[in-house]
Amino acid sequence: MTTDPPDKTPKRPKPNRDDFTAKIRNALALRAGYRCAFTGCGIATSGPSDEASHKHVSIGVAAHITAAAPGGERYEPELSAEDRAAIDNGIWLCQSHSRLIDVNPIAYSVSTLRQMKADHEAAIKAEMESMKSAPRHTDFIALGPNVVFLGELVGVEEDTWSFSVGHFVIGDLSDLISYIDQYAAMDPYDQFVLVNSLGDGRELSRAPAWTKYNELVIKVGVRVSFPRIDAHRLPMGLALNDEHDLFVINGQLARVSGLDALPQNIKTCMSTIRGEVFYAPTYGTRIREYSNEFLGSPWLPELIKLECIRMASIPYVERNGLSASSTPLKAVRRVLKVDQISTEGDGDWFAFNFHLEVEGIGPWAAEIKLFIP
Ligand SMILES: [Zn+2]
């Protein structure tokens, strides 16, 4: 083993040897992805050294396909010195395999080695091509309140959406199965799917189904998008001041309506904690719950966004069966982004930047404080 990288081994060329230059050795290593090209090997030829955090170990060899000097294996006297030292005459191998091909030149002929090299470079190329397509399973998807997974929306056909599942963030396959089992008897308010990349969600129209061949795929039946209210026509509500309190103007409680009502509609709705409203125990967000459970996790902002999507897209159905006339966030069509500005709260109030698509307005952004006790 050597601790020298392939590009920093300035071996002084011995007379009569047509060695590769450092540049060619380096190019061979790079084209091979720093992995041994010997069929079936593919071992990484460089990696970290235990000696020091800045050092690395290299076991890679720029091996000659036809020997560099007379007397070497597979020497071809008719080749020019340039051809012998050219990149086409090299193959990147680990030390074991560079020795193996030299002790067994019959088994490892020139054509065999050229084929190995071509196959290896093609495999490295294919691997890189597959990575060029967008990374998979990076979307956050919620199916009801207790199943959240990293996945991808892979199909939309009429009223059916299909997702491939990377892995579960909340719940697991058995939670998914019990969700399907209990679907018919479930509170309709828990029958939903939310997709972070769409910034939107849908009520379900039937129990989800899943299949697993190469990967887990979930199919859900969705209802049509629930209508939103044009922000200019938001109903009148009591206004809240910067201290989040009601206030009086001209002897009456101040009121707002239309677009002016939007920020405080978001504030009031997103600050309502699920379980806190006694007559509507399933109404409200789980932001406090998630903030406690996922504090410091990169998943927390995604989960907060999911809750915002839920309030924007899923109408609250009261227990008495009265159908909802709007979603809790009324005018919010899509949730583009929700960023918590600082983890330092003003008491129990925390500032968030909301980037939304609002019915009748289009893209809209505002800083809004939420109550997270
Ligand atoms: Zn090898």
mmCIF file of C-alpha atoms and ligand atoms in Angstrom:
data_model
loop_
_atom_site.group_PDB
_atom_site.id
_atom_site.type_symbol
_atom_site.label_atom_id
_atom_site.label_comp_id
_atom_site.label_asym_id
_atom_site.label_seq_id
_atom_site.Cartn_x
_atom_site.Cartn_y
_atom_site.Cartn_z
ATOM 1 C CA MET A 1 0.000 0.000 0.000
ATOM 2 C CA THR A 2 1.132 3.490 -0.678
ATOM 3 C CA THR A 3 -0.129 6.737 0.756
ATOM 4 C CA ASP A 4 0.689 8.593 -2.423
ATOM 5 C CA PRO A 5 -2.190 9.649 -4.619
ATOM 6 C CA PRO A 6 -1.909 8.455 -8.217
ATOM 7 C CA ASP A 7 -1.376 11.978 -9.448
ATOM 8 C CA LYS A 8 1.517 12.663 -7.090
ATOM 9 C CA THR A 9 3.804 9.707 -7.685
ATOM 10 C CA PRO A 10 6.506 11.159 -9.853
ATOM 11 C CA LYS A 11 8.360 7.920 -10.406
ATOM 12 C CA ARG A 12 11.455 8.751 -12.351
ATOM 13 C CA PRO A 13 11.052 6.820 -15.586
ATOM 14 C CA LYS A 14 13.568 4.018 -15.765
ATOM 15 C CA PRO A 15 15.459 3.812 -19.051
ATOM 16 C CA ASN A 16 13.697 1.652 -21.656
ATOM 17 C CA ARG A 17 10.381 1.863 -19.803
ATOM 18 C CA ASP A 18 7.553 3.726 -21.404
ATOM 19 C CA ASP A 19 5.850 4.783 -18.202
ATOM 20 C CA PHE A 20 2.635 6.757 -17.987
ATOM 21 C CA THR A 21 2.892 10.405 -17.069
ATOM 22 C CA ALA A 22 1.239 11.579 -13.854
ATOM 23 C CA LYS A 23 -1.400 13.263 -16.003
ATOM 24 C CA ILE A 24 -2.307 10.007 -17.729
ATOM 25 C CA ARG A 25 -2.343 8.028 -14.472
ATOM 26 C CA ASN A 26 -4.652 10.616 -13.009
ATOM 27 C CA ALA A 27 -6.957 10.560 -16.035
ATOM 28 C CA LEU A 28 -7.134 6.746 -15.899
ATOM 29 C CA ALA A 29 -8.087 6.877 -12.213
ATOM 30 C CA LEU A 30 -10.726 9.536 -12.778
ATOM 31 C CA ARG A 31 -12.256 7.716 -15.746
ATOM 32 C CA ALA A 32 -12.445 4.573 -13.609
ATOM 33 C CA GLY A 33 -14.143 6.440 -10.767
ATOM 34 C CA TYR A 34 -11.059 5.557 -8.665
ATOM 35 C CA ARG A 35 -12.247 1.963 -8.664
ATOM 36 C CA CYS A 36 -10.518 -1.175 -9.884
ATOM 37 C CA ALA A 37 -11.606 -2.024 -13.421
ATOM 38 C CA PHE A 38 -10.978 -5.778 -13.006
ATOM 39 C CA THR A 39 -14.244 -7.597 -13.757
ATOM 40 C CA GLY A 40 -16.088 -8.307 -10.525
ATOM 41 C CA CYS A 41 -13.720 -6.235 -8.352
ATOM 42 C CA GLY A 42 -14.631 -2.533 -8.482
ATOM 43 C CA ILE A 43 -12.990 -1.854 -5.118
ATOM 44 C CA ALA A 44 -12.411 1.797 -4.177
ATOM 45 C CA THR A 45 -8.727 2.476 -4.765
ATOM 46 C CA SER A 46 -8.459 5.505 -2.548
ATOM 47 C CA GLY A 47 -9.922 6.326 0.808
ATOM 48 C CA PRO A 48 -9.264 7.842 4.214
ATOM 49 C CA SER A 49 -6.088 7.074 6.154
ATOM 50 C CA ASP A 50 -6.191 6.336 9.881
ATOM 51 C CA GLU A 51 -2.960 8.316 10.256
ATOM 52 C CA ALA A 52 -4.452 11.784 10.066
ATOM 53 C CA SER A 53 -7.711 13.414 9.111
ATOM 54 C CA HIS A 54 -6.151 15.049 6.028
ATOM 55 C CA LYS A 55 -4.361 11.909 4.762
ATOM 56 C CA HIS A 56 -5.585 9.269 2.404
ATOM 57 C CA VAL A 57 -4.584 5.786 1.320
ATOM 58 C CA SER A 58 -4.308 4.730 -2.302
ATOM 59 C CA ILE A 59 -4.154 1.166 -3.631
ATOM 60 C CA GLY A 60 -4.706 2.138 -7.257
ATOM 61 C CA VAL A 61 -2.291 1.250 -10.045
ATOM 62 C CA ALA A 62 -2.180 2.540 -13.607
ATOM 63 C CA ALA A 63 -1.342 -0.857 -15.132
ATOM 64 C CA HIS A 64 0.029 -1.335 -18.636
ATOM 65 C CA ILE A 65 -2.095 -3.431 -20.971
ATOM 66 C CA THR A 66 0.921 -4.172 -23.149
ATOM 67 C CA ALA A 67 4.115 -4.029 -21.123
ATOM 68 C CA ALA A 68 6.069 -0.810 -20.724
ATOM 69 C CA ALA A 69 9.413 -2.490 -21.358
ATOM 70 C CA PRO A 70 10.825 -5.505 -23.230
ATOM 71 C CA GLY A 71 10.517 -8.661 -21.147
ATOM 72 C CA GLY A 72 7.291 -7.423 -19.547
ATOM 73 C CA GLU A 73 4.006 -9.277 -19.974
ATOM 74 C CA ARG A 74 2.104 -8.743 -23.227
ATOM 75 C CA TYR A 75 4.993 -6.698 -24.622
ATOM 76 C CA GLU A 76 4.394 -5.655 -28.206
ATOM 77 C CA PRO A 77 7.703 -4.632 -29.818
ATOM 78 C CA GLU A 78 5.994 -3.141 -32.847
ATOM 79 C CA LEU A 79 4.299 -0.436 -30.696
ATOM 80 C CA SER A 80 5.944 2.984 -30.538
ATOM 81 C CA ALA A 81 7.099 4.390 -27.192
ATOM 82 C CA GLU A 82 4.299 6.976 -27.415
ATOM 83 C CA ASP A 83 1.647 4.277 -27.931
ATOM 84 C CA ARG A 84 3.005 2.290 -25.013
ATOM 85 C CA ALA A 85 2.773 5.326 -22.712
ATOM 86 C CA ALA A 86 -0.594 6.448 -24.084
ATOM 87 C CA ILE A 87 -3.790 6.340 -22.038
ATOM 88 C CA ASP A 88 -5.267 3.712 -24.376
ATOM 89 C CA ASN A 89 -2.581 1.319 -23.144
ATOM 90 C CA GLY A 90 -3.526 1.784 -19.491
ATOM 91 C CA ILE A 91 -6.081 0.209 -17.181
ATOM 92 C CA TRP A 92 -6.826 1.329 -13.631
ATOM 93 C CA LEU A 93 -6.567 -1.596 -11.191
ATOM 94 C CA CYS A 94 -6.139 -2.308 -7.514
ATOM 95 C CA GLN A 95 -2.727 -3.603 -6.465
ATOM 96 C CA SER A 96 -3.891 -7.228 -6.194
ATOM 97 C CA HIS A 97 -5.337 -7.278 -9.666
ATOM 98 C CA SER A 98 -2.433 -5.426 -11.251
ATOM 99 C CA ARG A 99 -0.217 -8.251 -9.910
ATOM 100 C CA LEU A 100 -2.667 -10.942 -10.975
ATOM 101 C CA ILE A 101 -2.744 -9.815 -14.619
ATOM 102 C CA ASP A 102 1.052 -9.828 -14.713
ATOM 103 C CA VAL A 103 1.512 -13.331 -13.293
ATOM 104 C CA ASN A 104 -1.182 -14.714 -15.593
ATOM 105 C CA PRO A 105 -0.741 -13.084 -19.033
ATOM 106 C CA ILE A 106 -2.401 -16.021 -20.809
ATOM 107 C CA ALA A 107 -5.673 -15.623 -18.924
ATOM 108 C CA TYR A 108 -5.493 -11.845 -19.139
ATOM 109 C CA SER A 109 -4.761 -11.133 -22.748
ATOM 110 C CA VAL A 110 -4.630 -7.694 -24.319
ATOM 111 C CA SER A 111 -8.161 -8.060 -25.684
ATOM 112 C CA THR A 112 -9.518 -9.290 -22.311
ATOM 113 C CA LEU A 113 -8.010 -6.311 -20.511
ATOM 114 C CA ARG A 114 -9.274 -3.846 -23.116
ATOM 115 C CA GLN A 115 -12.758 -5.321 -22.700
ATOM 116 C CA MET A 116 -12.554 -5.040 -18.891
ATOM 117 C CA LYS A 117 -11.554 -1.424 -19.166
ATOM 118 C CA ALA A 118 -14.347 -0.606 -21.628
ATOM 119 C CA ASP A 119 -16.952 -2.401 -19.518
ATOM 120 C CA HIS A 120 -15.816 -0.678 -16.339
ATOM 121 C CA GLU A 121 -15.832 2.800 -17.855
ATOM 122 C CA ALA A 122 -19.280 2.133 -19.341
ATOM 123 C CA ALA A 123 -20.563 1.025 -15.922
ATOM 124 C CA ILE A 124 -19.173 4.138 -14.245
ATOM 125 C CA LYS A 125 -20.782 6.275 -16.929
ATOM 126 C CA ALA A 126 -24.150 4.549 -16.501
ATOM 127 C CA GLU A 127 -23.957 5.040 -12.750
ATOM 128 C CA MET A 128 -23.368 8.760 -13.228
ATOM 129 C CA GLU A 129 -26.157 9.046 -15.806
ATOM 130 C CA SER A 130 -28.624 7.513 -13.381
ATOM 131 C CA MET A 131 -27.589 10.042 -10.740
ATOM 132 C CA LYS A 132 -28.122 12.917 -13.134
ATOM 133 C CA SER A 133 -31.854 12.374 -13.071
ATOM 134 C CA ALA A 134 -33.399 14.143 -10.100
ATOM 135 C CA PRO A 135 -32.644 12.486 -6.778
ATOM 136 C CA ARG A 136 -35.544 10.256 -5.857
ATOM 137 C CA HIS A 137 -37.678 10.068 -2.749
ATOM 138 C CA THR A 138 -37.035 13.576 -1.521
ATOM 139 C CA ASP A 139 -40.658 14.660 -1.285
ATOM 140 C CA PHE A 140 -42.553 14.707 2.009
ATOM 141 C CA ILE A 141 -45.924 13.012 1.777
ATOM 142 C CA ALA A 142 -48.517 12.537 4.521
ATOM 143 C CA LEU A 143 -51.269 9.934 4.364
ATOM 144 C CA GLY A 144 -53.606 10.670 7.232
ATOM 145 C CA PRO A 145 -52.271 11.924 10.552
ATOM 146 C CA ASN A 146 -49.955 9.042 11.448
ATOM 147 C CA VAL A 147 -48.091 8.121 8.256
ATOM 148 C CA VAL A 148 -45.501 10.506 6.796
ATOM 149 C CA PHE A 149 -42.908 9.257 4.342
ATOM 150 C CA LEU A 150 -40.124 10.435 2.075
ATOM 151 C CA GLY A 151 -41.237 9.471 -1.400
ATOM 152 C CA GLU A 152 -42.213 10.623 -4.812
ATOM 153 C CA LEU A 153 -45.449 11.262 -6.665
ATOM 154 C CA VAL A 154 -44.985 8.849 -9.590
ATOM 155 C CA GLY A 155 -48.405 8.869 -11.217
ATOM 156 C CA VAL A 156 -51.602 10.880 -11.504
ATOM 157 C CA GLU A 157 -54.438 9.215 -13.404
ATOM 158 C CA GLU A 158 -57.931 10.642 -13.198
ATOM 159 C CA ASP A 159 -58.799 10.298 -9.507
ATOM 160 C CA THR A 160 -55.831 8.128 -8.492
ATOM 161 C CA TRP A 161 -52.431 9.307 -7.285
ATOM 162 C CA SER A 162 -49.503 6.885 -6.949
ATOM 163 C CA PHE A 163 -46.478 7.340 -4.721
ATOM 164 C CA SER A 164 -43.265 5.400 -4.446
ATOM 165 C CA VAL A 165 -42.056 5.218 -0.869
ATOM 166 C CA GLY A 166 -38.417 5.805 0.057
ATOM 167 C CA HIS A 167 -38.740 5.511 3.792
ATOM 168 C CA PHE A 168 -41.108 6.373 6.591
ATOM 169 C CA VAL A 169 -40.545 9.485 8.717
ATOM 170 C CA ILE A 170 -43.579 8.940 10.950
ATOM 171 C CA GLY A 171 -45.158 5.497 11.259
ATOM 172 C CA ASP A 172 -44.162 2.413 9.271
ATOM 173 C CA LEU A 173 -45.648 -0.231 7.003
ATOM 174 C CA SER A 174 -47.794 -1.633 9.808
ATOM 175 C CA ASP A 175 -49.229 1.848 10.475
ATOM 176 C CA LEU A 176 -50.010 2.071 6.780
ATOM 177 C CA ILE A 177 -51.782 -1.291 6.921
ATOM 178 C CA SER A 178 -53.838 -0.295 9.955
ATOM 179 C CA TYR A 179 -54.701 3.006 8.262
ATOM 180 C CA ILE A 180 -56.100 1.011 5.336
ATOM 181 C CA ASP A 181 -57.856 -1.476 7.643
ATOM 182 C CA GLN A 182 -59.512 1.242 9.696
ATOM 183 C CA TYR A 183 -60.239 3.560 6.797
ATOM 184 C CA ALA A 184 -63.992 2.944 6.567
ATOM 185 C CA ALA A 185 -64.628 3.685 10.242
ATOM 186 C CA MET A 186 -62.272 6.659 10.392
ATOM 187 C CA ASP A 187 -63.085 10.305 11.090
ATOM 188 C CA PRO A 188 -63.381 11.713 7.529
ATOM 189 C CA TYR A 189 -61.159 14.579 8.618
ATOM 190 C CA ASP A 190 -58.254 12.097 8.818
ATOM 191 C CA GLN A 191 -58.823 10.833 5.270
ATOM 192 C CA PHE A 192 -56.322 12.954 3.369
ATOM 193 C CA VAL A 193 -53.090 12.966 1.414
ATOM 194 C CA LEU A 194 -50.656 15.919 1.442
ATOM 195 C CA VAL A 195 -47.764 16.436 -0.959
ATOM 196 C CA ASN A 196 -45.038 18.918 -0.027
ATOM 197 C CA SER A 197 -43.705 19.425 -3.549
ATOM 198 C CA LEU A 198 -47.189 20.311 -4.802
ATOM 199 C CA GLY A 199 -47.885 22.448 -1.753
ATOM 200 C CA ASP A 200 -51.341 20.935 -1.925
ATOM 201 C CA GLY A 201 -53.423 18.064 -0.637
ATOM 202 C CA ARG A 202 -56.641 16.183 -1.306
ATOM 203 C CA GLU A 203 -59.359 14.422 0.606
ATOM 204 C CA LEU A 204 -59.339 10.692 -0.090
ATOM 205 C CA SER A 205 -62.230 9.051 -1.906
ATOM 206 C CA ARG A 206 -61.471 5.452 -0.900
ATOM 207 C CA ALA A 207 -59.075 3.390 1.168
ATOM 208 C CA PRO A 208 -55.475 3.474 -0.104
ATOM 209 C CA ALA A 209 -53.861 0.346 -1.546
ATOM 210 C CA TRP A 210 -50.217 -0.648 -1.665
ATOM 211 C CA THR A 211 -48.076 -3.030 -3.666
ATOM 212 C CA LYS A 212 -44.462 -4.014 -3.433
ATOM 213 C CA TYR A 213 -42.410 -5.396 -6.294
ATOM 214 C CA ASN A 214 -39.106 -3.598 -6.489
ATOM 215 C CA GLU A 215 -40.319 -0.831 -4.239
ATOM 216 C CA LEU A 216 -43.296 0.075 -2.109
ATOM 217 C CA VAL A 217 -45.980 1.891 -4.125
ATOM 218 C CA ILE A 218 -49.088 3.418 -2.544
ATOM 219 C CA LYS A 219 -52.168 4.263 -4.627
ATOM 220 C CA VAL A 220 -54.792 6.603 -3.262
ATOM 221 C CA GLY A 221 -58.146 7.700 -4.648
ATOM 222 C CA VAL A 222 -58.518 11.471 -4.360
ATOM 223 C CA ARG A 223 -61.504 13.817 -4.464
ATOM 224 C CA VAL A 224 -61.444 16.960 -6.591
ATOM 225 C CA SER A 225 -59.575 19.876 -5.095
ATOM 226 C CA PHE A 226 -61.691 21.620 -2.432
ATOM 227 C CA PRO A 227 -62.667 25.139 -3.615
ATOM 228 C CA ARG A 228 -60.878 28.116 -2.064
ATOM 229 C CA ILE A 229 -62.311 31.561 -1.368
ATOM 230 C CA ASP A 230 -61.052 34.556 -3.347
ATOM 231 C CA ALA A 231 -58.935 36.515 -0.835
ATOM 232 C CA HIS A 232 -60.741 39.732 -1.747
ATOM 233 C CA ARG A 233 -63.922 38.161 -0.450
ATOM 234 C CA LEU A 234 -62.627 36.811 2.866
ATOM 235 C CA PRO A 235 -65.364 37.226 5.475
ATOM 236 C CA MET A 236 -65.136 39.913 8.115
ATOM 237 C CA GLY A 237 -63.443 38.956 11.343
ATOM 238 C CA LEU A 238 -62.214 40.602 14.524
ATOM 239 C CA ALA A 239 -58.828 42.257 13.990
ATOM 240 C CA LEU A 240 -55.768 41.455 16.113
ATOM 241 C CA ASN A 241 -53.040 43.972 16.911
ATOM 242 C CA ASP A 242 -49.260 43.387 17.082
ATOM 243 C CA GLU A 243 -49.682 42.095 20.637
ATOM 244 C CA HIS A 244 -52.047 39.483 19.187
ATOM 245 C CA ASP A 245 -54.981 41.033 21.033
ATOM 246 C CA LEU A 246 -58.349 42.362 20.019
ATOM 247 C CA PHE A 247 -58.433 46.145 19.957
ATOM 248 C CA VAL A 248 -60.997 48.932 19.836
ATOM 249 C CA ILE A 249 -61.483 51.592 17.187
ATOM 250 C CA ASN A 250 -64.168 54.268 17.624
ATOM 251 C CA GLY A 251 -65.680 52.451 20.559
ATOM 252 C CA GLN A 252 -66.003 49.146 18.676
ATOM 253 C CA LEU A 253 -63.851 46.082 18.333
ATOM 254 C CA ALA A 254 -61.727 46.512 15.217
ATOM 255 C CA ARG A 255 -62.642 44.297 12.274
ATOM 256 C CA VAL A 256 -60.952 43.283 9.069
ATOM 257 C CA SER A 257 -62.152 41.625 5.900
ATOM 258 C CA GLY A 258 -60.946 40.743 2.432
ATOM 259 C CA LEU A 259 -57.199 40.584 1.864
ATOM 260 C CA ASP A 260 -56.558 42.400 5.166
ATOM 261 C CA ALA A 261 -58.033 39.405 6.968
ATOM 262 C CA LEU A 262 -55.601 36.965 5.376
ATOM 263 C CA PRO A 263 -52.546 37.378 7.674
ATOM 264 C CA GLN A 264 -54.540 37.010 10.849
ATOM 265 C CA ASN A 265 -56.587 34.171 9.390
ATOM 266 C CA ILE A 266 -53.261 32.372 8.908
ATOM 267 C CA LYS A 267 -52.029 33.388 12.355
ATOM 268 C CA THR A 268 -55.176 32.268 14.162
ATOM 269 C CA CYS A 269 -55.561 29.063 12.207
ATOM 270 C CA MET A 270 -51.923 27.933 12.357
ATOM 271 C CA SER A 271 -51.675 28.822 16.073
ATOM 272 C CA THR A 272 -54.606 26.586 16.979
ATOM 273 C CA ILE A 273 -53.245 23.461 18.601
ATOM 274 C CA ARG A 274 -54.874 20.170 17.754
ATOM 275 C CA GLY A 275 -56.751 18.859 20.789
ATOM 276 C CA GLU A 276 -57.064 22.311 22.356
ATOM 277 C CA VAL A 277 -60.528 23.201 21.076
ATOM 278 C CA PHE A 278 -62.818 21.100 23.250
ATOM 279 C CA TYR A 279 -65.784 21.054 20.892
ATOM 280 C CA ALA A 280 -63.535 20.220 17.912
ATOM 281 C CA PRO A 281 -60.826 17.945 19.295
ATOM 282 C CA THR A 282 -59.331 16.998 15.936
ATOM 283 C CA TYR A 283 -59.174 20.583 14.679
ATOM 284 C CA GLY A 284 -55.886 22.483 14.769
ATOM 285 C CA THR A 285 -52.250 21.872 13.846
ATOM 286 C CA ARG A 286 -49.586 19.607 15.240
ATOM 287 C CA ILE A 287 -46.876 22.246 14.981
ATOM 288 C CA ARG A 288 -46.256 22.250 18.736
ATOM 289 C CA GLU A 289 -46.126 18.445 18.823
ATOM 290 C CA TYR A 290 -43.701 18.348 15.879
ATOM 291 C CA SER A 291 -41.601 21.194 17.302
ATOM 292 C CA ASN A 292 -41.082 19.184 20.474
ATOM 293 C CA GLU A 293 -40.457 15.878 18.751
ATOM 294 C CA PHE A 294 -38.341 17.034 15.802
ATOM 295 C CA LEU A 295 -36.521 20.044 17.288
ATOM 296 C CA GLY A 296 -33.237 20.568 15.433
ATOM 297 C CA SER A 297 -34.147 17.999 12.766
ATOM 298 C CA PRO A 298 -34.084 19.023 9.087
ATOM 299 C CA TRP A 299 -37.517 17.395 8.863
ATOM 300 C CA LEU A 300 -39.207 19.938 11.147
ATOM 301 C CA PRO A 301 -39.683 22.646 8.468
ATOM 302 C CA GLU A 302 -41.110 20.009 6.091
ATOM 303 C CA LEU A 303 -43.558 18.810 8.753
ATOM 304 C CA ILE A 304 -44.636 22.385 9.517
ATOM 305 C CA LYS A 305 -45.186 22.919 5.795
ATOM 306 C CA LEU A 306 -47.285 19.715 5.669
ATOM 307 C CA GLU A 307 -49.494 21.047 8.460
ATOM 308 C CA CYS A 308 -49.915 24.305 6.566
ATOM 309 C CA ILE A 309 -50.847 22.351 3.423
ATOM 310 C CA ARG A 310 -53.382 20.361 5.434
ATOM 311 C CA MET A 311 -55.050 23.524 6.764
ATOM 312 C CA ALA A 312 -55.057 24.991 3.252
ATOM 313 C CA SER A 313 -56.437 21.999 1.364
ATOM 314 C CA ILE A 314 -58.476 19.759 3.685
ATOM 315 C CA PRO A 315 -61.867 21.098 4.872
ATOM 316 C CA TYR A 316 -62.686 20.543 8.504
ATOM 317 C CA VAL A 317 -65.743 18.332 8.801
ATOM 318 C CA GLU A 318 -67.518 18.770 12.098
ATOM 319 C CA ARG A 319 -68.590 15.776 14.106
ATOM 320 C CA ASN A 320 -72.253 16.600 13.561
ATOM 321 C CA GLY A 321 -71.670 15.943 9.882
ATOM 322 C CA LEU A 322 -72.139 19.529 8.746
ATOM 323 C CA SER A 323 -70.158 19.841 5.583
ATOM 324 C CA ALA A 324 -67.519 22.512 5.528
ATOM 325 C CA SER A 325 -67.945 25.591 3.382
ATOM 326 C CA SER A 326 -64.215 26.303 3.250
ATOM 327 C CA THR A 327 -60.830 24.980 4.267
ATOM 328 C CA PRO A 328 -59.434 26.463 7.508
ATOM 329 C CA LEU A 329 -56.964 28.631 5.546
ATOM 330 C CA LYS A 330 -59.852 29.642 3.245
ATOM 331 C CA ALA A 331 -58.007 31.540 0.478
ATOM 332 C CA VAL A 332 -54.675 29.659 0.435
ATOM 333 C CA ARG A 333 -54.460 27.681 -2.800
ATOM 334 C CA ARG A 334 -50.921 26.289 -2.444
ATOM 335 C CA VAL A 335 -48.190 26.407 0.173
ATOM 336 C CA LEU A 336 -44.916 27.159 -1.565
ATOM 337 C CA LYS A 337 -42.620 27.561 1.423
ATOM 338 C CA VAL A 338 -42.785 28.060 5.181
ATOM 339 C CA ASP A 339 -39.576 29.149 6.907
ATOM 340 C CA GLN A 340 -39.146 29.686 10.597
ATOM 341 C CA ILE A 341 -37.177 32.930 10.799
ATOM 342 C CA SER A 342 -35.614 32.288 14.192
ATOM 343 C CA THR A 343 -35.788 29.635 16.861
ATOM 344 C CA GLU A 344 -35.659 32.523 19.363
ATOM 345 C CA GLY A 345 -39.277 33.242 20.188
ATOM 346 C CA ASP A 346 -40.905 36.420 21.409
ATOM 347 C CA GLY A 347 -42.359 34.697 24.447
ATOM 348 C CA ASP A 348 -44.351 31.853 22.916
ATOM 349 C CA TRP A 349 -44.626 33.624 19.555
ATOM 350 C CA PHE A 350 -42.315 32.539 16.731
ATOM 351 C CA ALA A 351 -41.897 34.356 13.421
ATOM 352 C CA PHE A 352 -42.362 32.464 10.154
ATOM 353 C CA ASN A 353 -42.111 33.518 6.525
ATOM 354 C CA PHE A 354 -45.062 32.201 4.553
ATOM 355 C CA HIS A 355 -44.777 31.976 0.772
ATOM 356 C CA LEU A 356 -48.216 31.074 -0.528
ATOM 357 C CA GLU A 357 -50.327 31.038 -3.623
ATOM 358 C CA VAL A 358 -53.533 32.816 -2.748
ATOM 359 C CA GLU A 359 -56.841 32.528 -4.584
ATOM 360 C CA GLY A 360 -57.592 35.734 -6.477
ATOM 361 C CA ILE A 361 -54.097 37.140 -5.766
ATOM 362 C CA GLY A 362 -51.422 34.677 -6.942
ATOM 363 C CA PRO A 363 -48.065 34.410 -5.187
ATOM 364 C CA TRP A 364 -48.107 36.167 -1.829
ATOM 365 C CA ALA A 365 -45.621 36.316 1.051
ATOM 366 C CA ALA A 366 -45.731 37.624 4.589
ATOM 367 C CA GLU A 367 -44.012 37.304 7.919
ATOM 368 C CA ILE A 368 -46.475 35.957 10.440
ATOM 369 C CA LYS A 369 -45.983 35.052 14.089
ATOM 370 C CA LEU A 370 -47.400 31.785 15.357
ATOM 371 C CA PHE A 371 -48.201 30.853 18.929
ATOM 372 C CA ILE A 372 -46.221 27.736 19.898
ATOM 373 C CA PRO A 373 -46.328 27.424 23.690
HETATM 374 ZN ZN ZN B 1 -9.222 -5.180 -8.056
#
